[in-house]
């Protein structure tokens, strides 16, 4: 049984309005810890933001209504990764009110303001001397911001399932056709993604979990609502083999409340197995 941490904040918008109530039956388990913004979770500090983003970009986010949400969303990821590093938990699920993967070094957009995975990686590097990292992105869209930050960084493997193909070692994109079956998607994941991650030998894996590729959501590739828990199982397995289970799942795109309500408890159950 894994010790799973949940980072939570109440500034997360309509799509997550069934939470944390939908986690009833999960939150009272002894291997689950719940960390809430304004209580245990603190906002990402400015000196860490400046290790990833330009001061011009940070200033731009400060002018939006999402500045505080972005600070706490990324704080949830940064602190979950720290807890994993201190061996207080094995893995984590991070609720976010604003996403990661379209936030680059000097720009933001597409519902993403600061890049939580990137901030967590820089934090682990500077505080703990961690060296190798993998980011797996199963949001429907290309993780352009994450790519912008890490494309020349050979210690970060970025594997992104999107709409283009690329493979130059640490920057990997795999084009997913529209209207793919769960079986095909999962077999691409197991054939193309997890072997690369295992071979790279990361010390921790960040999973950008977007559910917008689900049938009926805005980035639909035709995945069923049950596909995401299967993805979680595969990511957990590769984390078990590569880095003793160290993994942070970060909520990325997706708009439908019913899909969130279905997927997220199942993913957390899978992480906590
Ligand atoms: Zn997306
Ligand atoms: Zn991509």
Short mmCIF file of C-alpha atoms and ligand atoms in Angstrom, two decimals:
data_model
loop_
_atom_site.label_atom_id
_atom_site.label_comp_id
_atom_site.label_asym_id
_atom_site.label_seq_id
_atom_site.Cartn_x
_atom_site.Cartn_y
_atom_site.Cartn_z
CA UNK A 1 0.00 0.00 0.00
CA UNK A 2 1.33 3.44 -0.98
CA UNK A 3 1.21 6.62 1.07
CA UNK A 4 -0.57 9.12 -1.15
CA UNK A 5 -0.69 12.86 -0.53
CA UNK A 6 -3.47 15.05 -1.93
CA UNK A 7 -2.83 18.76 -2.48
CA UNK A 8 -6.06 20.69 -2.46
CA UNK A 9 -7.21 24.28 -2.79
CA UNK A 10 -10.67 25.78 -2.87
CA UNK A 11 -9.89 28.17 -5.75
CA UNK A 12 -10.40 25.51 -8.38
CA UNK A 13 -13.51 26.50 -10.32
CA UNK A 14 -16.73 24.90 -11.48
CA UNK A 15 -15.33 21.64 -12.89
CA UNK A 16 -14.12 20.57 -9.44
CA UNK A 17 -17.09 21.74 -7.41
CA UNK A 18 -17.84 18.13 -6.35
CA UNK A 19 -14.54 18.02 -4.45
CA UNK A 20 -13.44 17.28 -1.82
CA UNK A 21 -16.89 15.69 -1.09
CA UNK A 22 -16.35 13.07 -3.80
CA UNK A 23 -13.27 11.88 -1.91
CA UNK A 24 -15.36 10.66 1.00
CA UNK A 25 -14.24 7.14 1.82
CA UNK A 26 -10.75 7.95 0.55
CA UNK A 27 -9.72 10.79 2.86
CA UNK A 28 -10.18 8.81 6.08
CA UNK A 29 -7.78 6.04 5.08
CA UNK A 30 -4.56 5.86 7.07
CA UNK A 31 -2.34 5.95 3.98
CA UNK A 32 -3.95 9.13 2.57
CA UNK A 33 -2.89 12.60 3.65
CA UNK A 34 -4.82 15.72 2.68
CA UNK A 35 -2.97 19.03 2.41
CA UNK A 36 -4.98 22.15 1.98
CA UNK A 37 -4.00 25.57 0.66
CA UNK A 38 -3.89 28.32 3.34
CA UNK A 39 -3.31 25.62 6.01
CA UNK A 40 -0.38 23.34 5.14
CA UNK A 41 0.13 24.44 1.56
CA UNK A 42 1.87 27.73 1.03
CA UNK A 43 2.16 29.79 -2.17
CA UNK A 44 5.21 29.30 -4.37
CA UNK A 45 7.78 31.89 -3.28
CA UNK A 46 9.04 34.51 -5.72
CA UNK A 47 12.69 33.37 -5.63
CA UNK A 48 11.59 29.94 -6.88
CA UNK A 49 9.30 31.46 -9.55
CA UNK A 50 12.33 33.37 -10.85
CA UNK A 51 14.28 30.11 -11.34
CA UNK A 52 11.72 29.10 -14.00
CA UNK A 53 9.91 32.20 -15.27
CA UNK A 54 11.04 35.67 -16.34
CA UNK A 55 10.22 38.61 -14.08
CA UNK A 56 8.24 40.12 -16.98
CA UNK A 57 6.07 36.99 -17.19
CA UNK A 58 5.55 36.83 -13.41
CA UNK A 59 4.46 40.47 -13.51
CA UNK A 60 2.00 39.58 -16.30
CA UNK A 61 0.42 36.81 -14.21
CA UNK A 62 0.23 39.17 -11.23
CA UNK A 63 -2.11 41.38 -13.30
CA UNK A 64 -4.58 38.51 -13.86
CA UNK A 65 -7.32 37.36 -11.45
CA UNK A 66 -5.55 33.97 -11.29
CA UNK A 67 -2.32 35.04 -9.61
CA UNK A 68 -3.15 33.66 -6.15
CA UNK A 69 -4.71 30.49 -7.65
CA UNK A 70 -1.54 29.94 -9.69
CA UNK A 71 0.71 30.44 -6.64
CA UNK A 72 -1.25 27.87 -4.61
CA UNK A 73 -1.75 25.44 -7.51
CA UNK A 74 1.99 25.27 -8.14
CA UNK A 75 2.68 25.35 -4.40
CA UNK A 76 0.66 22.12 -4.17
CA UNK A 77 2.98 20.45 -6.69
CA UNK A 78 6.21 21.85 -5.25
CA UNK A 79 5.32 20.76 -1.72
CA UNK A 80 4.01 17.33 -2.77
CA UNK A 81 7.34 16.65 -4.48
CA UNK A 82 9.19 17.78 -1.34
CA UNK A 83 7.13 15.44 0.83
CA UNK A 84 7.97 12.60 -1.51
CA UNK A 85 11.64 13.51 -1.33
CA UNK A 86 11.52 13.53 2.46
CA UNK A 87 9.87 10.08 2.34
CA UNK A 88 6.72 11.30 4.09
CA UNK A 89 4.59 10.06 1.17
CA UNK A 90 5.21 7.87 -1.89
CA UNK A 91 3.18 9.72 -4.50
CA UNK A 92 0.68 12.55 -4.79
CA UNK A 93 -2.33 13.91 -6.63
CA UNK A 94 -2.45 17.68 -7.05
CA UNK A 95 -5.71 19.56 -7.59
CA UNK A 96 -5.03 22.74 -9.51
CA UNK A 97 -7.10 25.80 -10.31
CA UNK A 98 -4.84 26.79 -13.16
CA UNK A 99 -2.70 24.44 -15.25
CA UNK A 100 0.96 23.92 -16.00
CA UNK A 101 1.92 22.86 -19.42
CA UNK A 102 1.19 25.94 -21.56
CA UNK A 103 3.19 28.15 -19.18
CA UNK A 104 6.69 28.69 -20.59
CA UNK A 105 9.70 30.63 -19.40
CA UNK A 106 8.45 33.96 -20.67
CA UNK A 107 4.78 33.43 -21.54
CA UNK A 108 1.52 32.00 -20.25
CA UNK A 109 -1.94 31.24 -21.62
CA UNK A 110 -4.38 28.45 -22.40
CA UNK A 111 -5.53 28.24 -18.78
CA UNK A 112 -1.95 27.86 -17.52
CA UNK A 113 -0.18 30.55 -15.51
CA UNK A 114 2.89 29.13 -13.75
CA UNK A 115 4.45 25.74 -14.53
CA UNK A 116 4.15 23.60 -11.39
CA UNK A 117 6.15 20.61 -12.64
CA UNK A 118 8.99 22.89 -13.70
CA UNK A 119 8.93 24.71 -10.37
CA UNK A 120 8.94 21.42 -8.44
CA UNK A 121 11.91 20.20 -10.50
CA UNK A 122 13.94 23.37 -9.89
CA UNK A 123 13.07 23.18 -6.21
CA UNK A 124 14.20 19.53 -5.91
CA UNK A 125 17.41 20.39 -7.74
CA UNK A 126 18.32 23.35 -5.57
CA UNK A 127 17.14 22.06 -2.21
CA UNK A 128 17.94 18.35 -2.44
CA UNK A 129 20.39 17.94 -5.33
CA UNK A 130 17.99 15.76 -7.32
CA UNK A 131 19.26 15.16 -10.84
CA UNK A 132 17.00 13.31 -13.26
CA UNK A 133 13.33 13.89 -13.95
CA UNK A 134 10.67 12.64 -16.32
CA UNK A 135 7.48 14.45 -17.29
CA UNK A 136 4.69 12.48 -18.97
CA UNK A 137 1.91 14.58 -20.50
CA UNK A 138 -1.40 12.89 -21.35
CA UNK A 139 -3.39 16.10 -21.74
CA UNK A 140 -4.86 16.21 -25.26
CA UNK A 141 -2.72 19.20 -26.30
CA UNK A 142 0.99 19.73 -26.79
CA UNK A 143 2.82 20.82 -23.64
CA UNK A 144 4.50 23.78 -25.32
CA UNK A 145 5.35 25.65 -22.12
CA UNK A 146 7.00 22.65 -20.50
CA UNK A 147 8.92 22.01 -23.74
CA UNK A 148 10.02 25.66 -23.86
CA UNK A 149 11.46 25.40 -20.36
CA UNK A 150 13.22 22.03 -20.69
CA UNK A 151 14.02 21.47 -24.37
CA UNK A 152 17.77 22.02 -23.90
CA UNK A 153 17.88 20.29 -20.52
CA UNK A 154 19.27 16.77 -20.87
CA UNK A 155 18.34 15.82 -17.32
CA UNK A 156 14.62 16.21 -18.00
CA UNK A 157 12.79 13.75 -20.24
CA UNK A 158 9.57 15.23 -21.61
CA UNK A 159 7.21 12.69 -23.19
CA UNK A 160 4.07 14.28 -24.58
CA UNK A 161 1.08 12.60 -26.23
CA UNK A 162 -0.40 15.26 -28.46
CA UNK A 163 -0.88 15.93 -32.19
CA UNK A 164 2.67 15.91 -33.54
CA UNK A 165 5.65 13.58 -33.74
CA UNK A 166 9.15 14.35 -32.53
CA UNK A 167 11.96 12.38 -30.98
CA UNK A 168 15.31 13.91 -30.21
CA UNK A 169 16.17 11.96 -27.08
CA UNK A 170 14.77 14.00 -24.20
CA UNK A 171 12.01 15.75 -26.18
CA UNK A 172 9.45 13.23 -27.34
CA UNK A 173 6.05 13.91 -28.92
CA UNK A 174 3.69 11.20 -30.07
CA UNK A 175 0.78 12.10 -32.34
CA UNK A 176 -2.50 10.62 -31.14
CA UNK A 177 -5.13 10.37 -33.86
CA UNK A 178 -8.65 11.67 -33.27
CA UNK A 179 -11.01 8.92 -32.32
CA UNK A 180 -8.60 6.40 -30.84
CA UNK A 181 -9.75 3.48 -28.68
CA UNK A 182 -8.61 3.12 -25.08
CA UNK A 183 -6.80 -0.09 -26.05
CA UNK A 184 -4.84 1.64 -28.81
CA UNK A 185 -4.00 4.62 -26.60
CA UNK A 186 -2.81 2.43 -23.73
CA UNK A 187 -0.76 0.27 -26.07
CA UNK A 188 0.99 3.39 -27.46
CA UNK A 189 1.67 4.44 -23.88
CA UNK A 190 3.17 1.05 -23.04
CA UNK A 191 5.10 0.65 -26.29
CA UNK A 192 6.41 4.20 -26.83
CA UNK A 193 6.37 6.02 -23.52
CA UNK A 194 7.00 3.85 -20.50
CA UNK A 195 10.09 2.07 -21.94
CA UNK A 196 11.66 5.48 -22.65
CA UNK A 197 10.92 6.63 -19.11
CA UNK A 198 12.30 3.41 -17.59
CA UNK A 199 15.44 3.66 -19.69
CA UNK A 200 15.98 7.32 -18.73
CA UNK A 201 16.09 6.32 -15.02
CA UNK A 202 14.39 9.38 -13.53
CA UNK A 203 14.41 9.91 -9.77
CA UNK A 204 10.79 11.08 -9.88
CA UNK A 205 8.02 11.23 -12.50
CA UNK A 206 5.60 14.12 -13.00
CA UNK A 207 2.39 13.16 -14.77
CA UNK A 208 0.46 16.01 -16.38
CA UNK A 209 -2.97 14.44 -16.16
CA UNK A 210 -5.44 16.23 -18.44
CA UNK A 211 -8.80 14.65 -19.09
CA UNK A 212 -9.69 16.89 -22.05
CA UNK A 213 -8.99 14.00 -24.49
CA UNK A 214 -12.03 12.18 -23.08
CA UNK A 215 -14.94 11.73 -25.48
CA UNK A 216 -17.25 14.74 -25.10
CA UNK A 217 -14.69 17.14 -23.63
CA UNK A 218 -13.08 20.02 -25.56
CA UNK A 219 -9.95 18.16 -26.70
CA UNK A 220 -11.69 14.84 -27.37
CA UNK A 221 -9.63 12.05 -28.86
CA UNK A 222 -12.41 9.62 -28.06
CA UNK A 223 -10.99 8.18 -24.82
CA UNK A 224 -13.54 6.68 -22.45
CA UNK A 225 -13.98 7.97 -18.90
CA UNK A 226 -12.32 4.80 -17.62
CA UNK A 227 -9.12 5.25 -19.60
CA UNK A 228 -7.50 7.67 -17.14
CA UNK A 229 -7.40 5.22 -14.24
CA UNK A 230 -5.77 2.74 -16.62
CA UNK A 231 -3.19 5.39 -17.52
CA UNK A 232 -2.64 5.95 -13.78
CA UNK A 233 -2.00 2.24 -13.34
CA UNK A 234 0.60 2.23 -16.11
CA UNK A 235 2.32 5.39 -14.82
CA UNK A 236 2.39 3.94 -11.29
CA UNK A 237 3.96 0.77 -12.62
CA UNK A 238 6.73 2.58 -14.45
CA UNK A 239 7.32 4.72 -11.35
CA UNK A 240 7.57 1.54 -9.26
CA UNK A 241 10.17 0.13 -11.63
CA UNK A 242 12.13 3.31 -12.30
CA UNK A 243 12.07 5.31 -9.07
CA UNK A 244 10.51 3.36 -6.21
CA UNK A 245 7.06 4.73 -6.96
CA UNK A 246 7.93 8.44 -6.72
CA UNK A 247 5.30 10.20 -8.81
CA UNK A 248 3.23 13.37 -8.78
CA UNK A 249 -0.01 13.51 -10.79
CA UNK A 250 -0.92 17.10 -11.64
CA UNK A 251 -4.39 18.00 -12.84
CA UNK A 252 -4.18 19.69 -16.22
CA UNK A 253 -6.90 20.27 -18.90
CA UNK A 254 -10.51 19.08 -18.97
CA UNK A 255 -13.73 21.00 -18.38
CA UNK A 256 -16.52 18.59 -17.53
CA UNK A 257 -17.55 18.20 -13.95
CA UNK A 258 -18.99 14.70 -14.43
CA UNK A 259 -15.75 13.41 -15.96
CA UNK A 260 -13.69 14.87 -13.10
CA UNK A 261 -16.06 13.28 -10.59
CA UNK A 262 -15.65 9.90 -12.27
CA UNK A 263 -11.91 9.91 -12.94
CA UNK A 264 -10.21 11.61 -10.03
CA UNK A 265 -11.30 9.31 -7.16
CA UNK A 266 -10.36 6.28 -9.30
CA UNK A 267 -6.94 7.72 -10.06
CA UNK A 268 -6.30 8.46 -6.39
CA UNK A 269 -7.42 4.91 -5.50
CA UNK A 270 -4.95 3.58 -8.01
CA UNK A 271 -2.08 5.72 -6.67
CA UNK A 272 -2.86 4.57 -3.12
CA UNK A 273 -2.91 0.84 -3.93
ZN1 LIG B 1 -5.37 20.36 -23.10
ZN1 LIG B 2 3.60 17.35 -27.49
#
